[in-house]
């Protein structure tokens, strides 16, 4: 039941109604009226209806197009996850990670194109990404979220899609004692190895003292979650490999349904399953201290903390096909060139386990002072320092060991039935080691190799802002002027360390070293019940104890590996340590620092249009950004010809850090026009220019080439710190009808014209003094000698051996470049500003309360389109914009007599989620999820509420395909999650 509390507080602050309403929305307060004695009467309405009313008030009173979500009560947000709450807003879609809302897409623009702030402060991000991870923050400590879809000069730049501002409680904005404590039992139906019930506790305490001049607020949350995620996957689809020549007479093409037999053929790299068990611990906390020594001055000091500890153990099982396709035996090719059935010979039934142990920690300290200098001028100073540190701990985010039963006779990937997931068929050699009744046992598994990888990332934001408002006291014309200046420094550093591939025998007869008792036979079929197809004729897989078998590797008990057929093979060590050396040189080390100076001015005007009240806000923001990029670099010095098919690279003995620079200036104009057509109907038009800064990975200050520079495969990459930001001209036209209490209908059209999209340009260029030893005088002499001897001078092995003989090298020695060789050319990829695009769409929303019945409904839909078309058949580079899709929400609720029920359905259409190897577009299929919340205020215990929450109660899961629907890429089996809890407010 909605609860109402009325209180009166005198204040010297002269706020407008909208400013007070927004401040109230932060802490769950609504219904503000000004009395004649200059007192403020605040009516606190909790529950679903109160939350929707406050969010509607923000939308109605805002300049431009804004949507909001407000807490239903102190300590009670509408959803358990912020991203899953945001997806209820029209135009907002989310991506999921581990069956939980992770990142957002707004109006077709993905996570990197949306700026997220906390209490109007820009937050650090995770590693090299600009996206924000919403699952790091507990929803219980958040009082409101605002999504700005249009942009003004007063708001921070950085999001073309939107600006999302997360709000937390401020005690002086809601005087008096307010407190809430809650506890949940979390049950994830997917869990198999963790605890079936895990705890979540949260609490918030707020109070004011000394005639409401001193305030303190403390909030905190702790959650544990155990769950399992299962996926089927093909790593990638390769384009047009010459498997027919490689396989030769061993190959039978059963069907080739292409109209053009010379057209593209898409060949699967592998097929298998991943079974991953997660344990996550999330800790959040915030402390806010406020002091208002006079009626005209208010200061705030706050500290925010968030930490996530994650342990994940992934068991992978499956089959793979070699790079050349020489193992192919039977194929079926569909009309699009997709191989829908592939049978190959030999190799292994792989079993690999990967361990991810990582930690993310956020710290933010901020200070704010608001000063009413006189009746016309208000000034505000805000400063904060915030950091995000995340990375691997222990063995790192990706420590793995691969074992396999090397006894396969034939293996088949079969998608001809047209099911969601292909079928896997494997037959083993009867005399293979450990094969019993045609299937592998624990004794079958021999060793391949292991490796441990770890990344360390840090992002730090230091920012200050001075804002001011000058009130002209005019009833028409310019009523107020907003202005401000700011300075920020954002430093992002990301490093990676690796042991490299460590030898573990490489089928060296080491199966007896791994204890049979640590292998457990697990059920393979039935892992993905939400999808058709899938499964295998081998109905089980083996899991095994990771640490025990890694101990075999670290103790160095295995036989030496055989000669490697490719490259230099793994790092030679005996014993080997499966833990990266953080005191050694990193594999990569990048730092990008951005310093931005900003200034803005904005004019607020009031007047009328044909007798209708009209508000016009015009503004201009200026920003100047300097970029410095530092990268760890070991310059390549020599090309080395190892064998007829293998090449390597020598590098300088000493490393260095680069110092590349870039800069840009931007002007961001904006205009918002609002017309009160009637007391209940609002019309809006907005224009703004907004920017998204280049991805940090694109601005790295280094240049590198491939470590295996074969002729025809000589590639390089370079960063570009001097990239310009993406820029967008945004147009919005909308109408809103507020026809009853907490009820409205809205419709809007938006257009975004985006310039300076960043793409990778490939240019053939010379790199330093790298020279090609397979060309030049030594080659010419070798060819002449071979012809004189009557040998094949076109055979690369003959040419290499002759050069060795002519130069006095041993038959197995590598040939290193010298100054007589010609300079080599590398195809170097570097990001540049080049492309343009236009997106447009419609947003529709309705919110309706059925009188005093307690029933209500919300519904919205977003239709998005653009001028970008994807050619699925193309294997060349094409410019695309991932994330664009239609979406819709339908929410029904009941809130009366202490009972609250809410059922929410969220749908997102199929969308392009990226481009993979070989320029293959990847599509995520449409997804619909149902969430349920039921709570009841116990009548015999005032303030005590019991509740149950169900997330994904329809067991929705997600499938990804490449190019065409039958070109399976991956399928993610999700499951329902339930929370049973109690909350006490006082």
PDB file of C-alpha atoms in Angstrom, residues 106-369:
ATOM      1  CA  UNK A 106      20.270   3.696 -26.731  1.00  0.00           C
ATOM      2  CA  UNK A 107      18.558   4.615 -29.991  1.00  0.00           C
ATOM      3  CA  UNK A 108      20.761   2.168 -31.895  1.00  0.00           C
ATOM      4  CA  UNK A 109      24.073   3.270 -30.364  1.00  0.00           C
ATOM      5  CA  UNK A 110      25.975   0.707 -28.334  1.00  0.00           C
ATOM      6  CA  UNK A 111      27.710   0.874 -24.934  1.00  0.00           C
ATOM      7  CA  UNK A 112      30.725   2.939 -26.027  1.00  0.00           C
ATOM      8  CA  UNK A 113      28.386   5.654 -27.372  1.00  0.00           C
ATOM      9  CA  UNK A 114      26.552   6.320 -24.076  1.00  0.00           C
ATOM     10  CA  UNK A 115      28.042   8.398 -21.290  1.00  0.00           C
ATOM     11  CA  UNK A 116      27.228   7.333 -17.719  1.00  0.00           C
ATOM     12  CA  UNK A 117      27.613   9.713 -14.776  1.00  0.00           C
ATOM     13  CA  UNK A 118      27.115   9.246 -11.048  1.00  0.00           C
ATOM     14  CA  UNK A 119      25.542  12.306  -9.449  1.00  0.00           C
ATOM     15  CA  UNK A 120      26.506  14.251 -12.618  1.00  0.00           C
ATOM     16  CA  UNK A 121      30.153  13.176 -12.391  1.00  0.00           C
ATOM     17  CA  UNK A 122      31.864  11.218 -15.123  1.00  0.00           C
ATOM     18  CA  UNK A 123      32.909   7.796 -13.881  1.00  0.00           C
ATOM     19  CA  UNK A 124      36.000   5.775 -14.825  1.00  0.00           C
ATOM     20  CA  UNK A 125      35.453   2.807 -17.109  1.00  0.00           C
ATOM     21  CA  UNK A 126      36.828  -0.698 -17.343  1.00  0.00           C
ATOM     22  CA  UNK A 127      40.182  -1.148 -19.098  1.00  0.00           C
ATOM     23  CA  UNK A 128      40.355   0.111 -22.680  1.00  0.00           C
ATOM     24  CA  UNK A 129      36.589   0.428 -23.041  1.00  0.00           C
ATOM     25  CA  UNK A 130      34.463   3.547 -22.611  1.00  0.00           C
ATOM     26  CA  UNK A 131      31.387   1.512 -21.711  1.00  0.00           C
ATOM     27  CA  UNK A 132      29.978   1.284 -18.189  1.00  0.00           C
ATOM     28  CA  UNK A 133      29.350  -2.024 -16.415  1.00  0.00           C
ATOM     29  CA  UNK A 134      25.978  -1.639 -14.690  1.00  0.00           C
ATOM     30  CA  UNK A 135      26.156  -4.967 -12.851  1.00  0.00           C
ATOM     31  CA  UNK A 136      28.933  -3.534 -10.629  1.00  0.00           C
ATOM     32  CA  UNK A 137      26.389  -1.305  -8.838  1.00  0.00           C
ATOM     33  CA  UNK A 138      23.648  -2.649  -6.572  1.00  0.00           C
ATOM     34  CA  UNK A 139      20.242  -1.213  -7.405  1.00  0.00           C
ATOM     35  CA  UNK A 140      19.248  -0.982  -3.729  1.00  0.00           C
ATOM     36  CA  UNK A 141      21.606   1.952  -3.121  1.00  0.00           C
ATOM     37  CA  UNK A 142      20.316   3.987  -6.092  1.00  0.00           C
ATOM     38  CA  UNK A 143      17.446   6.432  -5.712  1.00  0.00           C
ATOM     39  CA  UNK A 144      16.926   7.379  -9.338  1.00  0.00           C
ATOM     40  CA  UNK A 145      18.256   7.245 -12.889  1.00  0.00           C
ATOM     41  CA  UNK A 146      17.748   9.829 -15.626  1.00  0.00           C
ATOM     42  CA  UNK A 147      18.284   9.135 -19.328  1.00  0.00           C
ATOM     43  CA  UNK A 148      18.912  12.292 -21.377  1.00  0.00           C
ATOM     44  CA  UNK A 149      18.213  11.554 -25.049  1.00  0.00           C
ATOM     45  CA  UNK A 150      18.735  15.139 -26.133  1.00  0.00           C
ATOM     46  CA  UNK A 151      21.741  17.192 -25.149  1.00  0.00           C
ATOM     47  CA  UNK A 152      22.316  20.617 -23.676  1.00  0.00           C
ATOM     48  CA  UNK A 153      25.335  22.814 -23.087  1.00  0.00           C
ATOM     49  CA  UNK A 154      25.145  22.297 -19.317  1.00  0.00           C
ATOM     50  CA  UNK A 155      25.691  18.529 -19.479  1.00  0.00           C
ATOM     51  CA  UNK A 156      28.937  16.641 -19.936  1.00  0.00           C
ATOM     52  CA  UNK A 157      29.724  15.494 -23.470  1.00  0.00           C
ATOM     53  CA  UNK A 158      30.665  11.989 -24.529  1.00  0.00           C
ATOM     54  CA  UNK A 159      27.461  10.224 -25.513  1.00  0.00           C
ATOM     55  CA  UNK A 160      25.850  10.283 -28.948  1.00  0.00           C
ATOM     56  CA  UNK A 161      23.215   7.782 -27.861  1.00  0.00           C
ATOM     57  CA  UNK A 162      22.432   9.265 -24.448  1.00  0.00           C
ATOM     58  CA  UNK A 163      23.672  10.613 -21.155  1.00  0.00           C
ATOM     59  CA  UNK A 164      22.656   8.401 -18.219  1.00  0.00           C
ATOM     60  CA  UNK A 165      22.866   9.959 -14.773  1.00  0.00           C
ATOM     61  CA  UNK A 166      22.662   7.689 -11.700  1.00  0.00           C
ATOM     62  CA  UNK A 167      21.500   9.418  -8.517  1.00  0.00           C
ATOM     63  CA  UNK A 168      22.070   8.505  -4.893  1.00  0.00           C
ATOM     64  CA  UNK A 169      20.505   9.915  -1.711  1.00  0.00           C
ATOM     65  CA  UNK A 170      21.398  13.281  -0.156  1.00  0.00           C
ATOM     66  CA  UNK A 171      20.180  13.621   3.489  1.00  0.00           C
ATOM     67  CA  UNK A 172      19.501  17.385   3.516  1.00  0.00           C
ATOM     68  CA  UNK A 173      17.204  16.965   0.504  1.00  0.00           C
ATOM     69  CA  UNK A 174      15.010  14.687   2.637  1.00  0.00           C
ATOM     70  CA  UNK A 175      15.390  15.775   6.290  1.00  0.00           C
ATOM     71  CA  UNK A 176      14.724  13.542   9.244  1.00  0.00           C
ATOM     72  CA  UNK A 177      15.405   9.923  10.038  1.00  0.00           C
ATOM     73  CA  UNK A 178      15.020   7.540   7.102  1.00  0.00           C
ATOM     74  CA  UNK A 179      16.306   3.981   7.172  1.00  0.00           C
ATOM     75  CA  UNK A 180      15.791   0.650   5.481  1.00  0.00           C
ATOM     76  CA  UNK A 181      17.393  -2.765   5.848  1.00  0.00           C
ATOM     77  CA  UNK A 182      16.783  -5.760   3.628  1.00  0.00           C
ATOM     78  CA  UNK A 183      17.877  -9.342   3.231  1.00  0.00           C
ATOM     79  CA  UNK A 184      17.403 -11.762   0.348  1.00  0.00           C
ATOM     80  CA  UNK A 185      18.009 -15.413  -0.328  1.00  0.00           C
ATOM     81  CA  UNK A 186      19.188 -15.636  -3.940  1.00  0.00           C
ATOM     82  CA  UNK A 187      18.412 -18.831  -5.833  1.00  0.00           C
ATOM     83  CA  UNK A 188      19.743 -19.264  -9.356  1.00  0.00           C
ATOM     84  CA  UNK A 189      18.120 -22.257 -11.053  1.00  0.00           C
ATOM     85  CA  UNK A 190      21.202 -22.807 -13.203  1.00  0.00           C
ATOM     86  CA  UNK A 191      23.514 -23.467 -10.249  1.00  0.00           C
ATOM     87  CA  UNK A 192      25.179 -26.905 -10.139  1.00  0.00           C
ATOM     88  CA  UNK A 193      28.334 -26.693  -8.020  1.00  0.00           C
ATOM     89  CA  UNK A 194      27.861 -23.645  -5.774  1.00  0.00           C
ATOM     90  CA  UNK A 195      25.409 -22.930  -2.984  1.00  0.00           C
ATOM     91  CA  UNK A 196      21.744 -23.271  -3.934  1.00  0.00           C
ATOM     92  CA  UNK A 197      20.913 -20.259  -1.756  1.00  0.00           C
ATOM     93  CA  UNK A 198      23.272 -17.314  -1.471  1.00  0.00           C
ATOM     94  CA  UNK A 199      22.833 -14.164   0.648  1.00  0.00           C
ATOM     95  CA  UNK A 200      22.209 -10.567  -0.282  1.00  0.00           C
ATOM     96  CA  UNK A 201      21.931  -7.881   2.380  1.00  0.00           C
ATOM     97  CA  UNK A 202      21.491  -4.140   1.976  1.00  0.00           C
ATOM     98  CA  UNK A 203      20.775  -1.134   4.119  1.00  0.00           C
ATOM     99  CA  UNK A 204      20.483   2.630   4.004  1.00  0.00           C
ATOM    100  CA  UNK A 205      20.446   5.103   6.881  1.00  0.00           C
ATOM    101  CA  UNK A 206      19.860   8.843   6.561  1.00  0.00           C
ATOM    102  CA  UNK A 207      19.365  11.451   9.273  1.00  0.00           C
ATOM    103  CA  UNK A 208      19.709  15.169   9.870  1.00  0.00           C
ATOM    104  CA  UNK A 209      20.724  17.101  12.974  1.00  0.00           C
ATOM    105  CA  UNK A 210      21.098  20.659  14.316  1.00  0.00           C
ATOM    106  CA  UNK A 211      17.888  21.992  12.834  1.00  0.00           C
ATOM    107  CA  UNK A 212      18.524  20.117   9.614  1.00  0.00           C
ATOM    108  CA  UNK A 213      21.855  21.822   8.958  1.00  0.00           C
ATOM    109  CA  UNK A 214      23.925  18.637   9.287  1.00  0.00           C
ATOM    110  CA  UNK A 215      23.110  15.415   7.470  1.00  0.00           C
ATOM    111  CA  UNK A 216      24.592  11.964   7.147  1.00  0.00           C
ATOM    112  CA  UNK A 217      23.618   9.096   4.859  1.00  0.00           C
ATOM    113  CA  UNK A 218      25.181   5.644   4.823  1.00  0.00           C
ATOM    114  CA  UNK A 219      24.218   2.883   2.432  1.00  0.00           C
ATOM    115  CA  UNK A 220      25.675  -0.510   1.679  1.00  0.00           C
ATOM    116  CA  UNK A 221      25.011  -3.782  -0.089  1.00  0.00           C
ATOM    117  CA  UNK A 222      26.632  -7.205  -0.212  1.00  0.00           C
ATOM    118  CA  UNK A 223      25.649 -10.032  -2.536  1.00  0.00           C
ATOM    119  CA  UNK A 224      26.902 -13.516  -3.342  1.00  0.00           C
ATOM    120  CA  UNK A 225      25.746 -15.315  -6.451  1.00  0.00           C
ATOM    121  CA  UNK A 226      26.483 -18.849  -7.683  1.00  0.00           C
ATOM    122  CA  UNK A 227      25.338 -19.900 -11.136  1.00  0.00           C
ATOM    123  CA  UNK A 228      26.191 -21.886 -14.226  1.00  0.00           C
ATOM    124  CA  UNK A 229      26.263 -20.667 -17.821  1.00  0.00           C
ATOM    125  CA  UNK A 230      26.230 -23.114 -20.727  1.00  0.00           C
ATOM    126  CA  UNK A 231      26.962 -22.266 -24.327  1.00  0.00           C
ATOM    127  CA  UNK A 232      27.482 -24.019 -27.633  1.00  0.00           C
ATOM    128  CA  UNK A 233      29.923 -22.266 -29.924  1.00  0.00           C
ATOM    129  CA  UNK A 234      31.856 -22.134 -33.176  1.00  0.00           C
ATOM    130  CA  UNK A 235      34.922 -19.913 -32.752  1.00  0.00           C
ATOM    131  CA  UNK A 236      34.728 -18.485 -36.270  1.00  0.00           C
ATOM    132  CA  UNK A 237      33.837 -19.174 -39.895  1.00  0.00           C
ATOM    133  CA  UNK A 238      36.716 -19.064 -42.350  1.00  0.00           C
ATOM    134  CA  UNK A 239      36.255 -17.722 -45.860  1.00  0.00           C
ATOM    135  CA  UNK A 240      37.213 -19.674 -48.936  1.00  0.00           C
ATOM    136  CA  UNK A 241      40.045 -21.849 -47.653  1.00  0.00           C
ATOM    137  CA  UNK A 242      41.167 -24.275 -50.348  1.00  0.00           C
ATOM    138  CA  UNK A 243      40.135 -27.402 -48.438  1.00  0.00           C
ATOM    139  CA  UNK A 244      39.384 -29.284 -51.676  1.00  0.00           C
ATOM    140  CA  UNK A 245      43.010 -29.065 -52.794  1.00  0.00           C
ATOM    141  CA  UNK A 246      44.319 -29.720 -49.277  1.00  0.00           C
ATOM    142  CA  UNK A 247      42.155 -32.823 -48.771  1.00  0.00           C
ATOM    143  CA  UNK A 248      42.637 -34.051 -52.323  1.00  0.00           C
ATOM    144  CA  UNK A 249      41.263 -37.483 -53.230  1.00  0.00           C
ATOM    145  CA  UNK A 250      40.171 -38.097 -49.628  1.00  0.00           C
ATOM    146  CA  UNK A 251      37.323 -35.566 -49.989  1.00  0.00           C
ATOM    147  CA  UNK A 252      33.776 -36.295 -51.136  1.00  0.00           C
ATOM    148  CA  UNK A 253      31.429 -33.385 -51.779  1.00  0.00           C
ATOM    149  CA  UNK A 254      28.046 -34.921 -50.943  1.00  0.00           C
ATOM    150  CA  UNK A 255      26.074 -31.810 -51.987  1.00  0.00           C
ATOM    151  CA  UNK A 256      26.939 -28.419 -53.392  1.00  0.00           C
ATOM    152  CA  UNK A 257      23.765 -26.326 -53.646  1.00  0.00           C
ATOM    153  CA  UNK A 258      25.398 -23.093 -54.777  1.00  0.00           C
ATOM    154  CA  UNK A 259      24.065 -21.669 -58.011  1.00  0.00           C
ATOM    155  CA  UNK A 260      27.555 -20.340 -58.705  1.00  0.00           C
ATOM    156  CA  UNK A 261      30.027 -23.128 -57.943  1.00  0.00           C
ATOM    157  CA  UNK A 262      32.840 -20.561 -57.814  1.00  0.00           C
ATOM    158  CA  UNK A 263      31.100 -18.526 -55.111  1.00  0.00           C
ATOM    159  CA  UNK A 264      32.033 -18.134 -51.447  1.00  0.00           C
ATOM    160  CA  UNK A 265      32.352 -21.128 -49.143  1.00  0.00           C
ATOM    161  CA  UNK A 266      32.235 -20.656 -45.356  1.00  0.00           C
ATOM    162  CA  UNK A 267      34.105 -23.304 -43.355  1.00  0.00           C
ATOM    163  CA  UNK A 268      33.598 -23.857 -39.576  1.00  0.00           C
ATOM    164  CA  UNK A 269      36.703 -23.653 -37.378  1.00  0.00           C
ATOM    165  CA  UNK A 270      35.431 -25.919 -34.610  1.00  0.00           C
ATOM    166  CA  UNK A 271      32.341 -26.888 -32.635  1.00  0.00           C
ATOM    167  CA  UNK A 272      31.877 -27.535 -28.949  1.00  0.00           C
ATOM    168  CA  UNK A 273      30.296 -26.688 -25.627  1.00  0.00           C
ATOM    169  CA  UNK A 274      31.354 -24.522 -22.694  1.00  0.00           C
ATOM    170  CA  UNK A 275      30.121 -25.183 -19.169  1.00  0.00           C
ATOM    171  CA  UNK A 276      31.092 -22.349 -16.836  1.00  0.00           C
ATOM    172  CA  UNK A 277      30.490 -22.162 -13.076  1.00  0.00           C
ATOM    173  CA  UNK A 278      30.561 -18.697 -11.500  1.00  0.00           C
ATOM    174  CA  UNK A 279      30.936 -17.394  -7.980  1.00  0.00           C
ATOM    175  CA  UNK A 280      30.568 -13.628  -7.594  1.00  0.00           C
ATOM    176  CA  UNK A 281      30.777 -11.415  -4.533  1.00  0.00           C
ATOM    177  CA  UNK A 282      29.677  -7.790  -4.896  1.00  0.00           C
ATOM    178  CA  UNK A 283      30.157  -5.128  -2.226  1.00  0.00           C
ATOM    179  CA  UNK A 284      28.809  -1.570  -2.542  1.00  0.00           C
ATOM    180  CA  UNK A 285      28.866   1.311  -0.086  1.00  0.00           C
ATOM    181  CA  UNK A 286      28.409   5.065   0.113  1.00  0.00           C
ATOM    182  CA  UNK A 287      28.907   7.688   2.812  1.00  0.00           C
ATOM    183  CA  UNK A 288      27.496  11.207   2.427  1.00  0.00           C
ATOM    184  CA  UNK A 289      28.151  14.094   4.845  1.00  0.00           C
ATOM    185  CA  UNK A 290      26.369  17.419   4.371  1.00  0.00           C
ATOM    186  CA  UNK A 291      26.640  20.747   6.188  1.00  0.00           C
ATOM    187  CA  UNK A 292      24.573  23.858   5.580  1.00  0.00           C
ATOM    188  CA  UNK A 293      25.965  26.520   7.974  1.00  0.00           C
ATOM    189  CA  UNK A 294      23.678  29.216   6.543  1.00  0.00           C
ATOM    190  CA  UNK A 295      20.523  29.386   4.479  1.00  0.00           C
ATOM    191  CA  UNK A 296      22.641  30.278   1.453  1.00  0.00           C
ATOM    192  CA  UNK A 297      25.428  27.692   1.647  1.00  0.00           C
ATOM    193  CA  UNK A 298      25.326  23.890   1.486  1.00  0.00           C
ATOM    194  CA  UNK A 299      28.365  21.599   1.286  1.00  0.00           C
ATOM    195  CA  UNK A 300      28.506  17.885   0.530  1.00  0.00           C
ATOM    196  CA  UNK A 301      31.327  15.393   0.945  1.00  0.00           C
ATOM    197  CA  UNK A 302      30.727  11.888  -0.369  1.00  0.00           C
ATOM    198  CA  UNK A 303      32.581   8.623  -0.856  1.00  0.00           C
ATOM    199  CA  UNK A 304      31.390   5.760  -3.053  1.00  0.00           C
ATOM    200  CA  UNK A 305      32.860   2.265  -3.108  1.00  0.00           C
ATOM    201  CA  UNK A 306      32.120  -0.792  -5.252  1.00  0.00           C
ATOM    202  CA  UNK A 307      33.983  -4.082  -5.464  1.00  0.00           C
ATOM    203  CA  UNK A 308      33.326  -7.263  -7.420  1.00  0.00           C
ATOM    204  CA  UNK A 309      35.265 -10.498  -6.897  1.00  0.00           C
ATOM    205  CA  UNK A 310      34.713 -13.142  -9.547  1.00  0.00           C
ATOM    206  CA  UNK A 311      35.809 -16.750  -9.871  1.00  0.00           C
ATOM    207  CA  UNK A 312      34.751 -18.699 -12.946  1.00  0.00           C
ATOM    208  CA  UNK A 313      35.762 -22.199 -14.020  1.00  0.00           C
ATOM    209  CA  UNK A 314      34.968 -23.129 -17.614  1.00  0.00           C
ATOM    210  CA  UNK A 315      35.078 -26.675 -18.966  1.00  0.00           C
ATOM    211  CA  UNK A 316      35.181 -26.818 -22.746  1.00  0.00           C
ATOM    212  CA  UNK A 317      34.627 -29.946 -24.811  1.00  0.00           C
ATOM    213  CA  UNK A 318      34.436 -30.411 -28.560  1.00  0.00           C
ATOM    214  CA  UNK A 319      36.051 -31.000 -31.921  1.00  0.00           C
ATOM    215  CA  UNK A 320      38.181 -28.829 -34.190  1.00  0.00           C
ATOM    216  CA  UNK A 321      39.195 -28.782 -37.864  1.00  0.00           C
ATOM    217  CA  UNK A 322      42.694 -27.913 -39.013  1.00  0.00           C
ATOM    218  CA  UNK A 323      43.501 -24.621 -40.720  1.00  0.00           C
ATOM    219  CA  UNK A 324      44.122 -25.923 -44.219  1.00  0.00           C
ATOM    220  CA  UNK A 325      41.110 -28.257 -44.354  1.00  0.00           C
ATOM    221  CA  UNK A 326      43.318 -31.214 -45.243  1.00  0.00           C
ATOM    222  CA  UNK A 327      41.407 -33.401 -42.755  1.00  0.00           C
ATOM    223  CA  UNK A 328      38.060 -32.875 -44.561  1.00  0.00           C
ATOM    224  CA  UNK A 329      36.418 -36.081 -45.808  1.00  0.00           C
ATOM    225  CA  UNK A 330      32.745 -35.252 -46.543  1.00  0.00           C
ATOM    226  CA  UNK A 331      30.989 -31.896 -46.948  1.00  0.00           C
ATOM    227  CA  UNK A 332      27.499 -30.552 -47.646  1.00  0.00           C
ATOM    228  CA  UNK A 333      27.327 -26.967 -48.944  1.00  0.00           C
ATOM    229  CA  UNK A 334      24.066 -24.978 -48.918  1.00  0.00           C
ATOM    230  CA  UNK A 335      22.922 -22.382 -51.458  1.00  0.00           C
ATOM    231  CA  UNK A 336      24.655 -19.551 -49.547  1.00  0.00           C
ATOM    232  CA  UNK A 337      27.988 -21.353 -49.473  1.00  0.00           C
ATOM    233  CA  UNK A 338      27.717 -22.392 -45.827  1.00  0.00           C
ATOM    234  CA  UNK A 339      29.071 -25.847 -45.032  1.00  0.00           C
ATOM    235  CA  UNK A 340      26.172 -27.343 -43.095  1.00  0.00           C
ATOM    236  CA  UNK A 341      27.803 -30.729 -42.608  1.00  0.00           C
ATOM    237  CA  UNK A 342      31.500 -31.446 -42.307  1.00  0.00           C
ATOM    238  CA  UNK A 343      33.112 -34.798 -41.556  1.00  0.00           C
ATOM    239  CA  UNK A 344      36.854 -34.821 -40.961  1.00  0.00           C
ATOM    240  CA  UNK A 345      39.419 -37.399 -39.930  1.00  0.00           C
ATOM    241  CA  UNK A 346      41.597 -37.776 -36.869  1.00  0.00           C
ATOM    242  CA  UNK A 347      42.780 -35.362 -34.213  1.00  0.00           C
ATOM    243  CA  UNK A 348      41.374 -35.181 -30.702  1.00  0.00           C
ATOM    244  CA  UNK A 349      38.295 -34.874 -28.516  1.00  0.00           C
ATOM    245  CA  UNK A 350      39.485 -31.841 -26.567  1.00  0.00           C
ATOM    246  CA  UNK A 351      38.815 -31.132 -22.919  1.00  0.00           C
ATOM    247  CA  UNK A 352      40.106 -27.805 -21.682  1.00  0.00           C
ATOM    248  CA  UNK A 353      39.510 -26.008 -18.417  1.00  0.00           C
ATOM    249  CA  UNK A 354      39.945 -22.266 -18.035  1.00  0.00           C
ATOM    250  CA  UNK A 355      40.122 -20.433 -14.736  1.00  0.00           C
ATOM    251  CA  UNK A 356      39.165 -16.779 -14.360  1.00  0.00           C
ATOM    252  CA  UNK A 357      39.947 -15.116 -11.050  1.00  0.00           C
ATOM    253  CA  UNK A 358      39.488 -11.364 -11.199  1.00  0.00           C
ATOM    254  CA  UNK A 359      38.687  -8.352  -9.077  1.00  0.00           C
ATOM    255  CA  UNK A 360      37.161  -4.955  -9.869  1.00  0.00           C
ATOM    256  CA  UNK A 361      37.307  -2.075  -7.390  1.00  0.00           C
ATOM    257  CA  UNK A 362      35.812   1.407  -7.740  1.00  0.00           C
ATOM    258  CA  UNK A 363      36.564   4.332  -5.419  1.00  0.00           C
ATOM    259  CA  UNK A 364      35.147   7.837  -5.738  1.00  0.00           C
ATOM    260  CA  UNK A 365      35.638  10.853  -3.450  1.00  0.00           C
ATOM    261  CA  UNK A 366      33.734  14.029  -4.203  1.00  0.00           C
ATOM    262  CA  UNK A 367      33.068  17.481  -2.778  1.00  0.00           C
ATOM    263  CA  UNK A 368      30.284  19.867  -3.701  1.00  0.00           C
ATOM    264  CA  UNK A 369      29.399  23.377  -2.503  1.00  0.00           C
TER     265      UNK A 369
END
